[in-house]
Structure formats: structure tokens, C-alpha cells
Amino acid sequence: MSVPVTILCGELGAGKTTLLSGLLESTDREIAVLVNDVGAVNVDANLVEARTDLTTGEEVLALENGCICCSLGGELSRSVIQLWKEHDFDYLVVEASGVGEPEPIARQFVRGPAGGPYDLDAVVTVVDARRFYDRFAAGSSDERTDPPIPEPQGPDETGSRPLGDLLLEQVEFCDLLVVNKCDLVSDDEREEVVALLETLQPRAEIVTTEYGALEPEALLDSERFDLEAAAESAGWKRAIETDAADPDEDGAHEHDADDSAHGHDGGEHGHSHDDHDPSHDEHDHSHGDEHDHGEPHGHGDHDHAHPPERYGIEVDTYHRRRPFHPERLAAFLADLPDTLVRAKGLCWIAGREKQAITASYAGSETSLEVTGRWIASFSEERRAQYRRGQPDLAWDEEWGDRETRLALIGRNISMEDLQSRLDDCLLTDEEMEADWTAFENPAPTGMSETVTISHGGSRS
């Protein structure tokens, strides 16, 4: 019989270890634990051992000096299989590092070697209510802050990727969101955090708590996980999917070209990825309002709705079949409105006719990453092959599948003004006839290459 697994994710300091320690202390289940830390010393593993009644310590497996979603991926599968062979237990909890991406970890338990002895039960993301509110929900530049986050130690943490982007990916790929440290926010702030999380991840159940206090049944044997549903459930993906299914949605913004819908499947774009390799915790809580631990904010049986409109949260899409001017786009990304919470999708940037570039904004930084090639950039034979495989792919006779399609999520934001500013970044008719290679262009060129543009103008 397969052993069920819960993956525990969340940013550094959100309270994952406190939550895990509380779980181990409050249940009689035989639970094995894998703790990942990117540093040379696995502090979290030591804390788990110190705070539980595990007698030998062998049931706590530590993987350090790397992240199990990337550099230690193979070691993760080998380690948990060895653990299964050598010990008797009926549940496994994996505490990912604070900089770990949940989806690659989950796939190892579904489609990797670990999928044999194990059955992935749920992916749980822990959110620090105070930090999340300050980073994403505060309404003005005076209110929004980027509080200091503990810097991980280890050779795999290069700092090249926007941390806010990673934090939102942890939110967007999960089955359960645990909003922790709610004693550090007011009731209204807590409700705004929950409402925003519901917009970012409509599928997940949400519970609010303090000090990581949750009943074991909230984390174990929930049978929540579904890989395909989790991969397609992010709010920005749903917005793009809905937009792509409605070809008349943005007809008023056409630029003398076919603006019909792309053949997207659940937010995945119809370009080729041929170049891909397939292969609180402890601090003084002496303020805040009291409320029940583990208060649910689910999306099915709960009666505590958080309509996004109540908090001024709006979701929109931007779709154009004309390229961005690279310099104007970079200037725009360095001066985004404070009311924008999330933006993600595919961009067509002049001077990058081959590269399909994914833009992702979160917190205070935007990453531009080459994630594939436009099908139109291939030879005629290969284009025909790809198009046969995607019969619904929208195609412009001159530019093929090149387009920009972004999901936009904001709070008390003027989407009309935002879209107008995006339009100002598009090439003019005169520029369409110019030599695009003459533009100064900070956009990336190589597959998986990333350029980061910070609010205020710095690039990396």
C-alpha cells in the first residue's frame, strides 16, 4: 500500500517548521519527515528533532546544500525510497526549503521514481499574514513595504530570480493555504489577505491560524491533490484561459491585425518549447486580535465568502498582436503602479522575433524569461508540423503566432489606465517599418535566460 505524502511549502520564516513540529507533537501517527534546507547546516531538521518525541532521529531525513526542486531533485527520490525501505511509517511529510518551487517536487511523487511507494496527498503552502499583506495588499507606496526576508545560505541561491515571483508560485500551486501569524494583522487586514489569496489561487482551501496551530486532520489524509488541476488553477492562468476562449474580448484594442484567440490550453501558450531539456518561527506575539485557530476559508462548503470586489481586487487580461518597443517596455516595468499585485503571461518584444518571452511581476520586480520559441520562427516544414498538432492555434498571415497575452491582477487599480500605458509601449506604425535590431534591447535571448527589472529601474 502506498504511503501518503504531504508537501509543506512557504517562504523563509512563514512558520513551516513550527507547523510541522506541532503536527508531530499532536498526533499518534507514525510520520517520517524530510526537511530540506539550502544552507550548509539544516537548522530546521534540528528543530524538528528537538521539538518531537522521535526517539532515534532516523525518521527525520535532512537534505541540505541545495534545493529539492532542482539541484537535489534526484537525491530526493533516492532518499525517500531508501527511507521507505528501511523504516516502517504510515505517512511522509516533506518540508521544502523557503526558496523551493512546489511543482517540481510534486511531480517527483507523481511521475518520478518516488511515485511507486508513495501517493501525494496534498501540497500545503504556509503564508506569513503580516509579510503578505505588507508586500502585496497594502494599497499605496507609503503602505507597501518589502520587509526583510532571511537570506538563505548555500551555493544554489544566486538571487537571480525575483523572490516575490517565487512566493506567488508557492501560493499558485497548492491545495491548502495556511495563513499563519494572524495575530500580527488586524481582522480587516486578515480578510484582505484571504480575499487576495482567493483571487490568486481560486481552487485551494484557505485556513487562518496563529503560531502554526492546526489540527492534524487539516494536513493529513485530505486526498486533495490533483496534479493537472493544481498546475492549471492559478488565477492568472484562469484569466488567460477565459480570455483566449473569448475572441471578442479585446476587439476594441486591435492594431490592424487579427486579434482572435490563441489556441491555449489552460493558460499554456501555443509556442514551441523545443529548446527545453525534457529530461515565526519564534518571535514575540504580544499584539493583534484573538481569533480561532484553523478558521477555514474554503471554496466549497464554507459560508464565509470573500468576493474580490469587496476589497477592490480586479482581474483583467491584455492581448495584442503588435510587439512591444523594448526600451519603452523596460521603462514601463520599472515604473509599475503600486496597485498592481500580479502580472504574468507571454510577451512579443521587437528584436526578439524567435524568442517567446514570459513576463512575471510580483512584489517589486518583473522577470523576463525566454520560455520557448514562436512557432512562426521555425522553418516552413516545422511550422506546418506544429500547426497540424495545434489546429485551433490562432495565426496571423504576417506574424504567425506572435502575440502578447497577459493576466493582470490589481487592487483598487485603474485597468483602463494600465492597459493604455501598455499600449504606449507598442511599436508605432512608423516603428513597425524600422530596423528593430537598432533598438536598445535589454530582453533576454537564450533559452531560460532571465532579465529582472526592479521597481525603480535597476536591472539584473
CSV table of N, CA, C and O in Angstrom, one decimal, residues 249-295:
chain,number,residue,atom,x,y,z
A,249,GLU,N,-13.2,39.6,-26.8
A,249,GLU,CA,-13.0,40.3,-25.5
A,249,GLU,C,-12.2,41.6,-25.7
A,249,GLU,O,-12.5,42.6,-25.1
A,250,ASP,N,-11.2,41.6,-26.6
A,250,ASP,CA,-10.4,42.8,-26.7
A,250,ASP,C,-10.4,43.3,-28.1
A,250,ASP,O,-9.5,43.9,-28.6
A,251,GLY,N,-11.5,43.1,-28.8
A,251,GLY,CA,-11.6,43.6,-30.2
A,251,GLY,C,-11.4,45.1,-30.3
A,251,GLY,O,-11.0,45.6,-31.3
A,252,ALA,N,-11.8,45.9,-29.3
A,252,ALA,CA,-11.7,47.3,-29.3
A,252,ALA,C,-10.2,47.8,-29.3
A,252,ALA,O,-9.9,48.9,-29.6
A,253,HIS,N,-9.3,46.9,-29.1
A,253,HIS,CA,-7.9,47.3,-29.0
A,253,HIS,C,-7.0,46.7,-30.1
A,253,HIS,O,-5.8,46.6,-30.0
A,254,GLU,N,-7.7,46.4,-31.3
A,254,GLU,CA,-6.9,45.8,-32.4
A,254,GLU,C,-6.0,46.8,-33.0
A,254,GLU,O,-6.2,48.0,-32.9
A,255,HIS,N,-4.9,46.3,-33.5
A,255,HIS,CA,-3.9,47.1,-34.2
A,255,HIS,C,-3.7,46.6,-35.6
A,255,HIS,O,-2.6,46.2,-36.0
A,256,ASP,N,-4.7,46.7,-36.4
A,256,ASP,CA,-4.7,46.4,-37.8
A,256,ASP,C,-4.2,45.0,-38.0
A,256,ASP,O,-3.4,44.7,-38.9
A,257,ALA,N,-4.6,44.1,-37.1
A,257,ALA,CA,-4.2,42.7,-37.2
A,257,ALA,C,-5.2,41.8,-36.6
A,257,ALA,O,-6.1,42.3,-35.9
A,258,ASP,N,-5.2,40.5,-37.0
A,258,ASP,CA,-6.1,39.6,-36.4
A,258,ASP,C,-5.9,39.5,-34.9
A,258,ASP,O,-4.9,39.1,-34.5
A,259,ASP,N,-6.9,39.7,-34.1
A,259,ASP,CA,-6.8,39.7,-32.7
A,259,ASP,C,-7.6,38.5,-32.1
A,259,ASP,O,-8.1,38.6,-31.0
A,260,SER,N,-7.8,37.5,-32.9
A,260,SER,CA,-8.6,36.3,-32.4
A,260,SER,C,-7.8,35.5,-31.4
A,260,SER,O,-6.6,35.7,-31.2
A,261,ALA,N,-8.5,34.6,-30.8
A,261,ALA,CA,-7.9,33.9,-29.6
A,261,ALA,C,-6.9,32.9,-30.0
A,261,ALA,O,-7.0,32.3,-31.0
A,262,HIS,N,-5.8,32.8,-29.2
A,262,HIS,CA,-4.8,31.9,-29.3
A,262,HIS,C,-5.3,30.5,-28.9
A,262,HIS,O,-6.2,30.4,-28.1
A,263,GLY,N,-4.7,29.5,-29.5
A,263,GLY,CA,-5.1,28.1,-29.1
A,263,GLY,C,-4.5,27.7,-27.8
A,263,GLY,O,-3.7,26.7,-27.8
A,264,HIS,N,-4.8,28.3,-26.7
A,264,HIS,CA,-4.2,28.0,-25.4
A,264,HIS,C,-5.0,26.9,-24.8
A,264,HIS,O,-6.2,26.7,-24.9
A,265,ASP,N,-4.2,26.1,-24.0
A,265,ASP,CA,-4.9,25.1,-23.2
A,265,ASP,C,-4.6,25.3,-21.7
A,265,ASP,O,-3.5,25.1,-21.2
A,266,GLY,N,-5.6,25.9,-21.0
A,266,GLY,CA,-5.4,26.1,-19.6
A,266,GLY,C,-4.3,27.1,-19.3
A,266,GLY,O,-3.6,27.0,-18.3
A,267,GLY,N,-4.0,28.1,-20.2
A,267,GLY,CA,-3.0,29.1,-20.0
A,267,GLY,C,-1.7,28.8,-20.6
A,267,GLY,O,-0.8,29.6,-20.6
A,268,GLU,N,-1.5,27.5,-21.1
A,268,GLU,CA,-0.2,27.2,-21.8
A,268,GLU,C,-0.3,27.8,-23.2
A,268,GLU,O,-1.3,27.6,-23.9
A,269,HIS,N,0.7,28.4,-23.7
A,269,HIS,CA,0.7,29.1,-24.9
A,269,HIS,C,1.2,28.2,-26.1
A,269,HIS,O,2.0,27.3,-25.9
A,270,GLY,N,0.6,28.5,-27.3
A,270,GLY,CA,0.9,27.6,-28.4
A,270,GLY,C,2.2,27.9,-29.1
A,270,GLY,O,2.3,28.0,-30.3
A,271,HIS,N,3.3,28.1,-28.3
A,271,HIS,CA,4.6,28.2,-28.9
A,271,HIS,C,5.4,27.0,-28.5
A,271,HIS,O,5.1,26.2,-27.6
A,272,SER,N,6.5,26.8,-29.2
A,272,SER,CA,7.3,25.6,-29.0
A,272,SER,C,8.3,25.7,-27.9
A,272,SER,O,8.9,26.8,-27.7
A,273,HIS,N,8.4,24.6,-27.1
A,273,HIS,CA,9.4,24.6,-26.1
A,273,HIS,C,10.5,23.6,-26.5
A,273,HIS,O,11.1,22.9,-25.6
A,274,ASP,N,10.8,23.5,-27.7
A,274,ASP,CA,11.8,22.5,-28.2
A,274,ASP,C,13.1,22.7,-27.5
A,274,ASP,O,13.9,21.7,-27.4
A,275,ASP,N,13.5,23.9,-27.1
A,275,ASP,CA,14.8,24.1,-26.6
A,275,ASP,C,14.9,23.7,-25.1
A,275,ASP,O,16.0,23.8,-24.5
A,276,HIS,N,13.8,23.3,-24.5
A,276,HIS,CA,13.8,22.9,-23.1
A,276,HIS,C,14.5,21.5,-23.0
A,276,HIS,O,14.4,20.7,-23.8
A,277,ASP,N,15.2,21.3,-21.9
A,277,ASP,CA,15.7,20.0,-21.5
A,277,ASP,C,14.5,19.2,-20.9
A,277,ASP,O,14.1,19.5,-19.8
A,278,PRO,N,14.1,18.1,-21.6
A,278,PRO,CA,12.9,17.4,-21.0
A,278,PRO,C,13.2,16.6,-19.8
A,278,PRO,O,12.3,16.0,-19.2
A,279,SER,N,14.6,16.2,-20.2
A,279,SER,CA,14.9,15.4,-19.0
A,279,SER,C,14.1,15.8,-17.7
A,279,SER,O,13.4,16.7,-17.8
A,280,HIS,N,7.8,31.5,13.2
A,280,HIS,CA,7.6,32.6,13.3
A,280,HIS,C,8.2,32.3,14.3
A,280,HIS,O,7.9,32.1,15.1
A,281,ASP,N,9.2,32.0,12.8
A,281,ASP,CA,9.1,30.9,13.7
A,281,ASP,C,9.1,31.5,15.0
A,281,ASP,O,8.0,31.9,15.4
A,282,GLU,N,10.1,31.6,15.8
A,282,GLU,CA,9.8,32.1,17.1
A,282,GLU,C,10.0,33.5,17.3
A,282,GLU,O,11.1,34.0,17.1
A,283,HIS,N,9.0,34.2,17.6
A,283,HIS,CA,9.1,35.6,17.9
A,283,HIS,C,8.0,36.0,18.9
A,283,HIS,O,7.0,35.3,19.1
A,284,ASP,N,8.0,37.2,19.4
A,284,ASP,CA,7.1,37.6,20.4
A,284,ASP,C,5.8,38.0,19.8
A,284,ASP,O,5.7,39.0,19.1
A,285,HIS,N,4.7,37.3,20.1
A,285,HIS,CA,3.4,37.7,19.6
A,285,HIS,C,2.6,38.3,20.7
A,285,HIS,O,1.8,37.7,21.4
A,286,SER,N,2.8,39.6,20.9
A,286,SER,CA,2.2,40.3,22.0
A,286,SER,C,1.1,41.3,21.6
A,286,SER,O,0.7,42.1,22.4
A,287,HIS,N,0.7,41.2,20.3
A,287,HIS,CA,-0.3,42.1,19.8
A,287,HIS,C,-1.2,41.5,18.8
A,287,HIS,O,-0.9,40.4,18.4
A,288,GLY,N,-2.2,42.2,18.5
A,288,GLY,CA,-3.2,41.6,17.5
A,288,GLY,C,-4.4,41.1,18.1
A,288,GLY,O,-4.5,41.0,19.4
A,289,ASP,N,-5.4,40.8,17.3
A,289,ASP,CA,-6.7,40.4,17.8
A,289,ASP,C,-6.8,38.9,17.9
A,289,ASP,O,-6.1,38.1,17.2
A,290,GLU,N,-7.6,38.4,18.9
A,290,GLU,CA,-7.7,37.0,19.0
A,290,GLU,C,-8.8,36.5,18.1
A,290,GLU,O,-9.8,37.0,17.9
A,291,HIS,N,-8.5,35.3,17.5
A,291,HIS,CA,-9.5,34.6,16.7
A,291,HIS,C,-9.1,33.1,16.7
A,291,HIS,O,-8.0,32.7,17.0
A,292,ASP,N,-10.1,32.3,16.3
A,292,ASP,CA,-9.9,30.9,16.4
A,292,ASP,C,-8.8,30.4,15.5
A,292,ASP,O,-8.6,30.8,14.4
A,293,HIS,N,-8.0,29.4,16.0
A,293,HIS,CA,-7.0,28.7,15.2
A,293,HIS,C,-7.7,27.9,14.1
A,293,HIS,O,-8.7,27.3,14.4
A,294,GLY,N,-7.2,27.8,13.0
A,294,GLY,CA,-7.7,26.9,11.9
A,294,GLY,C,-9.0,27.3,11.4
A,294,GLY,O,-9.8,26.5,11.0
A,295,GLU,N,-9.3,28.6,11.3
A,295,GLU,CA,-10.6,29.0,10.7
A,295,GLU,C,-10.6,28.8,9.2
A,295,GLU,O,-9.7,29.3,8.5
